[in-house]
Amino acid sequence: MSGATYDLSATAGQPEATAAAGASYALTGGFWPSVPYAVPPPAVAPDATNRPTRAIMFSVPPPTAVTGPPPQVALKVTMVSLQDPVPPNNTCCPPPDFGAYESATCTASGEMNSCARWVGPPFTYLEAQELPANGNYRAARLQCSPYYGYWSDEQAVAVIGADIVPSSIYDLQVFAATCADHEAICTAVSSPTAISTRRAGDISSPYAPAASGQPNAIDIVGAVNNFKKLLGAPKHVEAQVQPNLPNLHKDVDALDIQGIVSNV
C-alpha cells in the first residue's frame, strides 16, 4: 500500500509472528523479522560537571554509523558500589562495607533483573513550580521493565528517586531496539559506563575539596538559596536530598535544608 510519501509492506495471517527466547537462544518469527542492529548502540556520556547527590546525569549521543532518525534504545542501570565516597574517608572513619550486598545475586521475590533497573520515560519538570521563568529540566525514574525511546534526542536527563543514593557507583548500558523481549541474551548492548553520585549533602561547588571536607557551610547556603528560588542556586536535582523522598513535582523545602545541615 502506498500513499503520499509512505509505503507499507505487510503480510496478513502470519502464525506466531512474535519473538520468543529461552536458554541462550532467541527466535523472531513471521515473514518480516527485524534486522539486527548494524552498529553497536550509542555510548552513554555521563555529565562529569553535574553529579548530583541523589541522581545520575547523562546524555546518549547518536550513533555515528547510522543515517536517518536516531534509533530507539533502552537504558539499564545496575548498582555497582555502595559507599564509594570521593575523596575517600579518613582512615579513622571508613565508610560502611556493603560488599556482601553488592555481590549478592538479588534473587528476592520480584527481582527479575538482578541488581538492575531500567530508566523509564523522561518528562519535563519546572525548576520552581510557581516560577516558570526559572527554567525546567528533564528527569526520569527507574522501573522494572525496559522502556525503548529516542534517548539521542535528549540533551541531558537526570534519573532520580529512592533507587539512587549518594557516594555510590552505577553502571549504565544502552540496549538496541532489536533487544526488545530478549534483553537477557541480546548482544546489541553497549559496554557499561560508570556514573557516580556525590557525597550526601554535597550540592554546591567547589565539590569535595580534600582540605576542608565536604559537605560544608557552602552547601547549606546553596540549599537555602534554592529554597528562596534565587537564580544561580544549585538546581532542583542537586538540592533535593530527602532520603527516599525525592519528588520531581515538589520544590526544595526545609526538610532538604535540614538534611544537608545533618550531613554537615
PDB file of C-alpha atoms in Angstrom:
ATOM      1  CA  MET A   1       0.000   0.000   0.000  1.00  0.00           C
ATOM      2  CA  SER A   2       1.282   3.476  -0.871  1.00  0.00           C
ATOM      3  CA  GLY A   3       0.147   6.989  -0.189  1.00  0.00           C
ATOM      4  CA  ALA A   4       1.830  10.391  -0.155  1.00  0.00           C
ATOM      5  CA  THR A   5       5.433   9.776   0.935  1.00  0.00           C
ATOM      6  CA  TYR A   6       4.804   6.433   2.665  1.00  0.00           C
ATOM      7  CA  ASP A   7       4.880   2.770   1.626  1.00  0.00           C
ATOM      8  CA  LEU A   8       3.553  -0.077   3.770  1.00  0.00           C
ATOM      9  CA  SER A   9       4.601  -3.682   3.228  1.00  0.00           C
ATOM     10  CA  ALA A  10       2.747  -6.237   5.342  1.00  0.00           C
ATOM     11  CA  THR A  11       1.533  -9.821   5.485  1.00  0.00           C
ATOM     12  CA  ALA A  12      -1.824 -10.849   6.949  1.00  0.00           C
ATOM     13  CA  GLY A  13      -2.481 -14.061   8.829  1.00  0.00           C
ATOM     14  CA  GLN A  14       1.042 -14.938   9.922  1.00  0.00           C
ATOM     15  CA  PRO A  15       1.083 -17.605  12.657  1.00  0.00           C
ATOM     16  CA  GLU A  16       3.375 -16.942  15.623  1.00  0.00           C
ATOM     17  CA  ALA A  17       4.764 -13.646  14.279  1.00  0.00           C
ATOM     18  CA  THR A  18       6.338 -12.865  17.609  1.00  0.00           C
ATOM     19  CA  ALA A  19       9.680 -13.062  19.388  1.00  0.00           C
ATOM     20  CA  ALA A  20      10.488 -15.981  21.688  1.00  0.00           C
ATOM     21  CA  ALA A  21      13.515 -16.609  23.895  1.00  0.00           C
ATOM     22  CA  GLY A  22      14.807 -19.405  26.050  1.00  0.00           C
ATOM     23  CA  ALA A  23      18.169 -20.567  27.416  1.00  0.00           C
ATOM     24  CA  SER A  24      20.809 -18.989  25.144  1.00  0.00           C
ATOM     25  CA  TYR A  25      18.606 -18.670  22.031  1.00  0.00           C
ATOM     26  CA  ALA A  26      16.185 -16.117  20.621  1.00  0.00           C
ATOM     27  CA  LEU A  27      13.737 -16.601  17.730  1.00  0.00           C
ATOM     28  CA  THR A  28      11.975 -13.848  15.800  1.00  0.00           C
ATOM     29  CA  GLY A  29       9.058 -15.402  13.922  1.00  0.00           C
ATOM     30  CA  GLY A  30       6.996 -14.281  10.947  1.00  0.00           C
ATOM     31  CA  PHE A  31       7.869 -13.202   7.416  1.00  0.00           C
ATOM     32  CA  TRP A  32       9.118  -9.760   8.472  1.00  0.00           C
ATOM     33  CA  PRO A  33      11.599 -10.290  11.310  1.00  0.00           C
ATOM     34  CA  SER A  34      13.530  -7.271  12.481  1.00  0.00           C
ATOM     35  CA  VAL A  35      17.082  -6.996  11.156  1.00  0.00           C
ATOM     36  CA  PRO A  36      19.758  -6.980  13.890  1.00  0.00           C
ATOM     37  CA  TYR A  37      21.085  -3.535  14.591  1.00  0.00           C
ATOM     38  CA  ALA A  38      24.023  -2.947  12.251  1.00  0.00           C
ATOM     39  CA  VAL A  39      26.212  -0.976  14.648  1.00  0.00           C
ATOM     40  CA  PRO A  40      26.608  -1.006  18.427  1.00  0.00           C
ATOM     41  CA  PRO A  41      24.094   1.180  20.247  1.00  0.00           C
ATOM     42  CA  PRO A  42      25.306   4.684  21.090  1.00  0.00           C
ATOM     43  CA  ALA A  43      27.528   5.153  24.119  1.00  0.00           C
ATOM     44  CA  VAL A  44      26.399   6.972  27.230  1.00  0.00           C
ATOM     45  CA  ALA A  45      28.092  10.252  28.079  1.00  0.00           C
ATOM     46  CA  PRO A  46      27.985  10.909  31.852  1.00  0.00           C
ATOM     47  CA  ASP A  47      27.712  14.524  32.902  1.00  0.00           C
ATOM     48  CA  ALA A  48      31.024  14.947  34.735  1.00  0.00           C
ATOM     49  CA  THR A  49      30.296  18.560  35.685  1.00  0.00           C
ATOM     50  CA  ASN A  50      26.912  17.851  37.222  1.00  0.00           C
ATOM     51  CA  ARG A  51      26.991  14.845  39.532  1.00  0.00           C
ATOM     52  CA  PRO A  52      24.115  15.283  41.987  1.00  0.00           C
ATOM     53  CA  THR A  53      23.815  13.566  45.359  1.00  0.00           C
ATOM     54  CA  ARG A  54      20.546  11.719  44.688  1.00  0.00           C
ATOM     55  CA  ALA A  55      20.550  11.433  40.880  1.00  0.00           C
ATOM     56  CA  ILE A  56      22.700  10.315  37.963  1.00  0.00           C
ATOM     57  CA  MET A  57      23.071  12.618  34.958  1.00  0.00           C
ATOM     58  CA  PHE A  58      23.811  11.530  31.392  1.00  0.00           C
ATOM     59  CA  SER A  59      23.108  12.023  27.694  1.00  0.00           C
ATOM     60  CA  VAL A  60      23.037   9.477  24.855  1.00  0.00           C
ATOM     61  CA  PRO A  61      24.895  10.630  21.714  1.00  0.00           C
ATOM     62  CA  PRO A  62      23.517   9.377  18.387  1.00  0.00           C
ATOM     63  CA  PRO A  63      25.494   6.575  16.695  1.00  0.00           C
ATOM     64  CA  THR A  64      27.865   7.857  14.034  1.00  0.00           C
ATOM     65  CA  ALA A  65      27.318   4.955  11.604  1.00  0.00           C
ATOM     66  CA  VAL A  66      23.553   5.389  11.164  1.00  0.00           C
ATOM     67  CA  THR A  67      21.745   7.795   8.848  1.00  0.00           C
ATOM     68  CA  GLY A  68      18.208   8.966   9.385  1.00  0.00           C
ATOM     69  CA  PRO A  69      16.394   9.447  12.688  1.00  0.00           C
ATOM     70  CA  PRO A  70      18.110   8.302  15.914  1.00  0.00           C
ATOM     71  CA  PRO A  71      17.248   4.700  16.798  1.00  0.00           C
ATOM     72  CA  GLN A  72      15.185   3.776  19.820  1.00  0.00           C
ATOM     73  CA  VAL A  73      17.192   2.336  22.696  1.00  0.00           C
ATOM     74  CA  ALA A  74      16.626   1.269  26.306  1.00  0.00           C
ATOM     75  CA  LEU A  75      18.829   2.172  29.271  1.00  0.00           C
ATOM     76  CA  LYS A  76      19.729  -0.260  32.039  1.00  0.00           C
ATOM     77  CA  VAL A  77      21.113   0.930  35.390  1.00  0.00           C
ATOM     78  CA  THR A  78      22.989  -1.507  37.647  1.00  0.00           C
ATOM     79  CA  MET A  79      24.168  -0.694  41.148  1.00  0.00           C
ATOM     80  CA  VAL A  80      27.915  -1.433  41.319  1.00  0.00           C
ATOM     81  CA  SER A  81      29.218   0.010  44.560  1.00  0.00           C
ATOM     82  CA  LEU A  82      27.506   1.499  47.585  1.00  0.00           C
ATOM     83  CA  GLN A  83      29.506   3.916  49.738  1.00  0.00           C
ATOM     84  CA  ASP A  84      32.426   4.803  47.475  1.00  0.00           C
ATOM     85  CA  PRO A  85      32.981   8.452  48.507  1.00  0.00           C
ATOM     86  CA  VAL A  86      35.318  10.769  46.591  1.00  0.00           C
ATOM     87  CA  PRO A  87      37.632  11.875  48.070  1.00  0.00           C
ATOM     88  CA  PRO A  88      37.807   8.787  50.320  1.00  0.00           C
ATOM     89  CA  ASN A  89      37.041   8.983  54.012  1.00  0.00           C
ATOM     90  CA  ASN A  90      39.834   9.482  56.514  1.00  0.00           C
ATOM     91  CA  THR A  91      41.463   6.258  57.679  1.00  0.00           C
ATOM     92  CA  CYS A  92      39.877   6.723  61.096  1.00  0.00           C
ATOM     93  CA  CYS A  93      36.348   6.595  59.740  1.00  0.00           C
ATOM     94  CA  PRO A  94      35.922   4.216  56.779  1.00  0.00           C
ATOM     95  CA  PRO A  95      32.523   4.007  55.075  1.00  0.00           C
ATOM     96  CA  PRO A  96      30.263   1.028  55.774  1.00  0.00           C
ATOM     97  CA  ASP A  97      31.199  -2.149  53.893  1.00  0.00           C
ATOM     98  CA  PHE A  98      28.272  -3.208  51.700  1.00  0.00           C
ATOM     99  CA  GLY A  99      30.327  -5.827  49.839  1.00  0.00           C
ATOM    100  CA  ALA A 100      28.005  -8.666  50.767  1.00  0.00           C
ATOM    101  CA  TYR A 101      25.022  -6.797  49.357  1.00  0.00           C
ATOM    102  CA  GLU A 102      26.839  -5.600  46.229  1.00  0.00           C
ATOM    103  CA  SER A 103      27.923  -9.133  45.334  1.00  0.00           C
ATOM    104  CA  ALA A 104      24.505 -10.654  46.041  1.00  0.00           C
ATOM    105  CA  THR A 105      22.514 -12.051  43.157  1.00  0.00           C
ATOM    106  CA  CYS A 106      19.327 -10.180  44.095  1.00  0.00           C
ATOM    107  CA  THR A 107      17.111 -13.241  43.862  1.00  0.00           C
ATOM    108  CA  ALA A 108      14.385 -11.928  46.160  1.00  0.00           C
ATOM    109  CA  SER A 109      10.788 -12.112  45.009  1.00  0.00           C
ATOM    110  CA  GLY A 110      10.209  -9.637  42.195  1.00  0.00           C
ATOM    111  CA  GLU A 111      13.920  -9.225  41.339  1.00  0.00           C
ATOM    112  CA  MET A 112      13.607 -10.062  37.660  1.00  0.00           C
ATOM    113  CA  ASN A 113      16.655  -8.044  36.596  1.00  0.00           C
ATOM    114  CA  SER A 114      19.286  -8.998  39.169  1.00  0.00           C
ATOM    115  CA  CYS A 115      20.554  -5.764  40.809  1.00  0.00           C
ATOM    116  CA  ALA A 116      19.422  -3.691  37.821  1.00  0.00           C
ATOM    117  CA  ARG A 117      16.602  -1.353  36.884  1.00  0.00           C
ATOM    118  CA  TRP A 118      15.533   0.306  33.630  1.00  0.00           C
ATOM    119  CA  VAL A 119      15.215   4.036  33.019  1.00  0.00           C
ATOM    120  CA  GLY A 120      11.589   4.987  32.484  1.00  0.00           C
ATOM    121  CA  PRO A 121      10.291   7.662  30.107  1.00  0.00           C
ATOM    122  CA  PRO A 122      11.620  11.186  30.701  1.00  0.00           C
ATOM    123  CA  PHE A 123       9.365  14.136  31.434  1.00  0.00           C
ATOM    124  CA  THR A 124       9.857  17.886  31.736  1.00  0.00           C
ATOM    125  CA  TYR A 125       9.639  19.431  35.211  1.00  0.00           C
ATOM    126  CA  LEU A 126       9.758  23.048  36.330  1.00  0.00           C
ATOM    127  CA  GLU A 127      12.752  24.121  38.404  1.00  0.00           C
ATOM    128  CA  ALA A 128      10.340  26.110  40.607  1.00  0.00           C
ATOM    129  CA  GLN A 129       6.682  25.182  40.299  1.00  0.00           C
ATOM    130  CA  GLU A 130       5.333  28.718  40.692  1.00  0.00           C
ATOM    131  CA  LEU A 131       8.151  30.414  38.736  1.00  0.00           C
ATOM    132  CA  PRO A 132       8.159  29.045  35.173  1.00  0.00           C
ATOM    133  CA  ALA A 133      10.742  31.658  34.154  1.00  0.00           C
ATOM    134  CA  ASN A 134      13.334  29.846  36.307  1.00  0.00           C
ATOM    135  CA  GLY A 135      13.540  27.125  33.672  1.00  0.00           C
ATOM    136  CA  ASN A 136      12.955  23.382  33.599  1.00  0.00           C
ATOM    137  CA  TYR A 137      14.820  20.102  33.394  1.00  0.00           C
ATOM    138  CA  ARG A 138      14.325  16.585  32.049  1.00  0.00           C
ATOM    139  CA  ALA A 139      14.122  13.728  34.523  1.00  0.00           C
ATOM    140  CA  ALA A 140      13.061  10.105  34.760  1.00  0.00           C
ATOM    141  CA  ARG A 141      12.678   7.380  37.372  1.00  0.00           C
ATOM    142  CA  LEU A 142      13.802   3.761  37.381  1.00  0.00           C
ATOM    143  CA  GLN A 143      11.377   0.924  36.722  1.00  0.00           C
ATOM    144  CA  CYS A 144      11.403  -2.872  36.414  1.00  0.00           C
ATOM    145  CA  SER A 145      10.658  -3.156  32.688  1.00  0.00           C
ATOM    146  CA  PRO A 146      12.612  -1.776  29.697  1.00  0.00           C
ATOM    147  CA  TYR A 147      11.491   1.441  28.034  1.00  0.00           C
ATOM    148  CA  TYR A 148      12.667   1.981  24.440  1.00  0.00           C
ATOM    149  CA  GLY A 149      12.716   5.615  23.449  1.00  0.00           C
ATOM    150  CA  TYR A 150      14.565   8.194  21.345  1.00  0.00           C
ATOM    151  CA  TRP A 151      17.168   8.965  24.017  1.00  0.00           C
ATOM    152  CA  SER A 152      19.531  10.559  21.485  1.00  0.00           C
ATOM    153  CA  ASP A 153      17.037  13.407  21.170  1.00  0.00           C
ATOM    154  CA  GLU A 154      17.539  14.292  24.838  1.00  0.00           C
ATOM    155  CA  GLN A 155      20.164  16.904  25.751  1.00  0.00           C
ATOM    156  CA  ALA A 156      20.593  15.660  29.326  1.00  0.00           C
ATOM    157  CA  VAL A 157      18.496  13.527  31.633  1.00  0.00           C
ATOM    158  CA  ALA A 158      18.534  13.136  35.413  1.00  0.00           C
ATOM    159  CA  VAL A 159      17.472   9.788  36.879  1.00  0.00           C
ATOM    160  CA  ILE A 160      16.192  10.491  40.359  1.00  0.00           C
ATOM    161  CA  GLY A 161      14.452   8.580  43.133  1.00  0.00           C
ATOM    162  CA  ALA A 162      14.924   6.327  46.129  1.00  0.00           C
ATOM    163  CA  ASP A 163      16.928   3.892  43.958  1.00  0.00           C
ATOM    164  CA  ILE A 164      19.798   6.400  43.572  1.00  0.00           C
ATOM    165  CA  VAL A 165      21.857   7.044  46.713  1.00  0.00           C
ATOM    166  CA  PRO A 166      24.888   9.243  47.495  1.00  0.00           C
ATOM    167  CA  SER A 167      28.573   8.269  47.267  1.00  0.00           C
ATOM    168  CA  SER A 168      27.836   5.311  45.008  1.00  0.00           C
ATOM    169  CA  ILE A 169      28.641   3.995  41.541  1.00  0.00           C
ATOM    170  CA  TYR A 170      26.161   2.836  38.896  1.00  0.00           C
ATOM    171  CA  ASP A 171      26.728   1.212  35.504  1.00  0.00           C
ATOM    172  CA  LEU A 172      24.592   2.484  32.627  1.00  0.00           C
ATOM    173  CA  GLN A 173      24.176   0.380  29.466  1.00  0.00           C
ATOM    174  CA  VAL A 174      22.387   1.031  26.170  1.00  0.00           C
ATOM    175  CA  PHE A 175      20.261  -1.710  24.565  1.00  0.00           C
ATOM    176  CA  ALA A 176      19.332  -1.550  20.860  1.00  0.00           C
ATOM    177  CA  ALA A 177      15.659  -1.850  19.954  1.00  0.00           C
ATOM    178  CA  THR A 178      16.275  -5.315  18.497  1.00  0.00           C
ATOM    179  CA  CYS A 179      16.865  -6.498  22.077  1.00  0.00           C
ATOM    180  CA  ALA A 180      13.193  -5.992  22.965  1.00  0.00           C
ATOM    181  CA  ASP A 181      11.690  -9.070  24.649  1.00  0.00           C
ATOM    182  CA  HIS A 182      15.044 -10.904  24.872  1.00  0.00           C
ATOM    183  CA  GLU A 183      17.277  -8.439  26.734  1.00  0.00           C
ATOM    184  CA  ALA A 184      18.860 -11.194  28.857  1.00  0.00           C
ATOM    185  CA  ILE A 185      20.608 -12.789  25.855  1.00  0.00           C
ATOM    186  CA  CYS A 186      20.885  -9.843  23.462  1.00  0.00           C
ATOM    187  CA  THR A 187      24.299  -8.880  22.090  1.00  0.00           C
ATOM    188  CA  ALA A 188      23.391  -5.403  20.744  1.00  0.00           C
ATOM    189  CA  VAL A 189      24.367  -3.839  24.039  1.00  0.00           C
ATOM    190  CA  SER A 190      26.920  -1.128  24.807  1.00  0.00           C
ATOM    191  CA  SER A 191      29.734  -1.551  27.289  1.00  0.00           C
ATOM    192  CA  PRO A 192      28.817  -0.301  30.773  1.00  0.00           C
ATOM    193  CA  THR A 193      29.590   3.318  31.604  1.00  0.00           C
ATOM    194  CA  ALA A 194      30.247   4.048  35.281  1.00  0.00           C
ATOM    195  CA  ILE A 195      28.444   7.075  36.735  1.00  0.00           C
ATOM    196  CA  SER A 196      28.971   8.131  40.338  1.00  0.00           C
ATOM    197  CA  THR A 197      26.983  10.254  42.743  1.00  0.00           C
ATOM    198  CA  ARG A 198      28.430  12.857  45.103  1.00  0.00           C
ATOM    199  CA  ARG A 199      28.671  12.732  48.872  1.00  0.00           C
ATOM    200  CA  ALA A 200      25.437  13.121  50.808  1.00  0.00           C
ATOM    201  CA  GLY A 201      24.622  16.817  51.077  1.00  0.00           C
ATOM    202  CA  ASP A 202      27.440  17.945  48.754  1.00  0.00           C
ATOM    203  CA  ILE A 203      25.383  20.151  46.439  1.00  0.00           C
ATOM    204  CA  SER A 204      27.436  23.307  45.801  1.00  0.00           C
ATOM    205  CA  SER A 205      30.727  23.984  44.059  1.00  0.00           C
ATOM    206  CA  PRO A 206      33.567  23.539  44.885  1.00  0.00           C
ATOM    207  CA  TYR A 207      32.753  19.860  45.257  1.00  0.00           C
ATOM    208  CA  ALA A 208      34.583  17.714  47.794  1.00  0.00           C
ATOM    209  CA  PRO A 209      37.697  19.862  48.459  1.00  0.00           C
ATOM    210  CA  ALA A 210      40.039  17.456  50.213  1.00  0.00           C
ATOM    211  CA  ALA A 211      41.473  20.081  52.566  1.00  0.00           C
ATOM    212  CA  SER A 212      38.188  21.206  54.134  1.00  0.00           C
ATOM    213  CA  GLY A 213      35.993  18.157  53.753  1.00  0.00           C
ATOM    214  CA  GLN A 214      32.508  18.032  52.386  1.00  0.00           C
ATOM    215  CA  PRO A 215      29.750  18.873  52.773  1.00  0.00           C
ATOM    216  CA  ASN A 216      30.282  22.232  54.441  1.00  0.00           C
ATOM    217  CA  ALA A 217      28.536  25.534  55.084  1.00  0.00           C
ATOM    218  CA  ILE A 218      28.597  26.421  51.374  1.00  0.00           C
ATOM    219  CA  ASP A 219      26.190  23.555  50.746  1.00  0.00           C
ATOM    220  CA  ILE A 220      23.788  24.866  53.394  1.00  0.00           C
ATOM    221  CA  VAL A 221      23.843  28.284  51.715  1.00  0.00           C
ATOM    222  CA  GLY A 222      23.162  26.629  48.357  1.00  0.00           C
ATOM    223  CA  ALA A 223      20.130  24.787  49.744  1.00  0.00           C
ATOM    224  CA  VAL A 224      18.783  27.978  51.311  1.00  0.00           C
ATOM    225  CA  ASN A 225      19.250  29.853  48.024  1.00  0.00           C
ATOM    226  CA  ASN A 226      17.322  27.143  46.179  1.00  0.00           C
ATOM    227  CA  PHE A 227      14.614  27.318  48.862  1.00  0.00           C
ATOM    228  CA  LYS A 228      14.418  31.078  48.174  1.00  0.00           C
ATOM    229  CA  LYS A 229      14.300  30.274  44.428  1.00  0.00           C
ATOM    230  CA  LEU A 230      17.246  32.528  43.663  1.00  0.00           C
ATOM    231  CA  LEU A 231      18.746  32.328  40.195  1.00  0.00           C
ATOM    232  CA  GLY A 232      22.175  30.724  40.267  1.00  0.00           C
ATOM    233  CA  ALA A 233      21.319  28.435  43.193  1.00  0.00           C
ATOM    234  CA  PRO A 234      22.016  24.690  42.887  1.00  0.00           C
ATOM    235  CA  LYS A 235      19.443  23.030  40.662  1.00  0.00           C
ATOM    236  CA  HIS A 236      16.480  21.064  41.955  1.00  0.00           C
ATOM    237  CA  VAL A 237      18.066  17.675  41.182  1.00  0.00           C
ATOM    238  CA  GLU A 238      21.074  18.671  43.299  1.00  0.00           C
ATOM    239  CA  ALA A 239      19.388  20.370  46.236  1.00  0.00           C
ATOM    240  CA  GLN A 240      16.521  17.940  46.911  1.00  0.00           C
ATOM    241  CA  VAL A 241      18.160  15.325  49.141  1.00  0.00           C
ATOM    242  CA  GLN A 242      15.441  13.990  51.445  1.00  0.00           C
ATOM    243  CA  PRO A 243      16.112  10.267  51.930  1.00  0.00           C
ATOM    244  CA  ASN A 244      13.734   8.140  49.852  1.00  0.00           C
ATOM    245  CA  LEU A 245      11.594  11.171  49.057  1.00  0.00           C
ATOM    246  CA  PRO A 246      12.981  12.986  46.002  1.00  0.00           C
ATOM    247  CA  ASN A 247       9.814  14.330  44.411  1.00  0.00           C
ATOM    248  CA  LEU A 248      10.035  15.770  40.920  1.00  0.00           C
ATOM    249  CA  HIS A 249       6.818  17.760  41.366  1.00  0.00           C
ATOM    250  CA  LYS A 250       7.842  19.342  44.668  1.00  0.00           C
ATOM    251  CA  ASP A 251      10.127  22.285  45.374  1.00  0.00           C
ATOM    252  CA  VAL A 252      13.029  22.100  47.823  1.00  0.00           C
ATOM    253  CA  ASP A 253      11.768  22.681  51.353  1.00  0.00           C
ATOM    254  CA  ALA A 254      13.017  22.990  54.939  1.00  0.00           C
ATOM    255  CA  LEU A 255      13.440  19.223  55.272  1.00  0.00           C
ATOM    256  CA  ASP A 256      16.038  19.264  52.479  1.00  0.00           C
ATOM    257  CA  ILE A 257      17.895  22.055  54.262  1.00  0.00           C
ATOM    258  CA  GLN A 258      17.726  20.096  57.500  1.00  0.00           C
ATOM    259  CA  GLY A 259      19.107  17.020  55.726  1.00  0.00           C
ATOM    260  CA  ILE A 260      22.099  18.949  54.408  1.00  0.00           C
ATOM    261  CA  VAL A 261      22.725  20.504  57.829  1.00  0.00           C
ATOM    262  CA  SER A 262      22.718  16.998  59.320  1.00  0.00           C
ATOM    263  CA  ASN A 263      25.256  15.843  56.739  1.00  0.00           C
ATOM    264  CA  VAL A 264      27.495  18.826  57.523  1.00  0.00           C
TER     265      VAL A 264
END
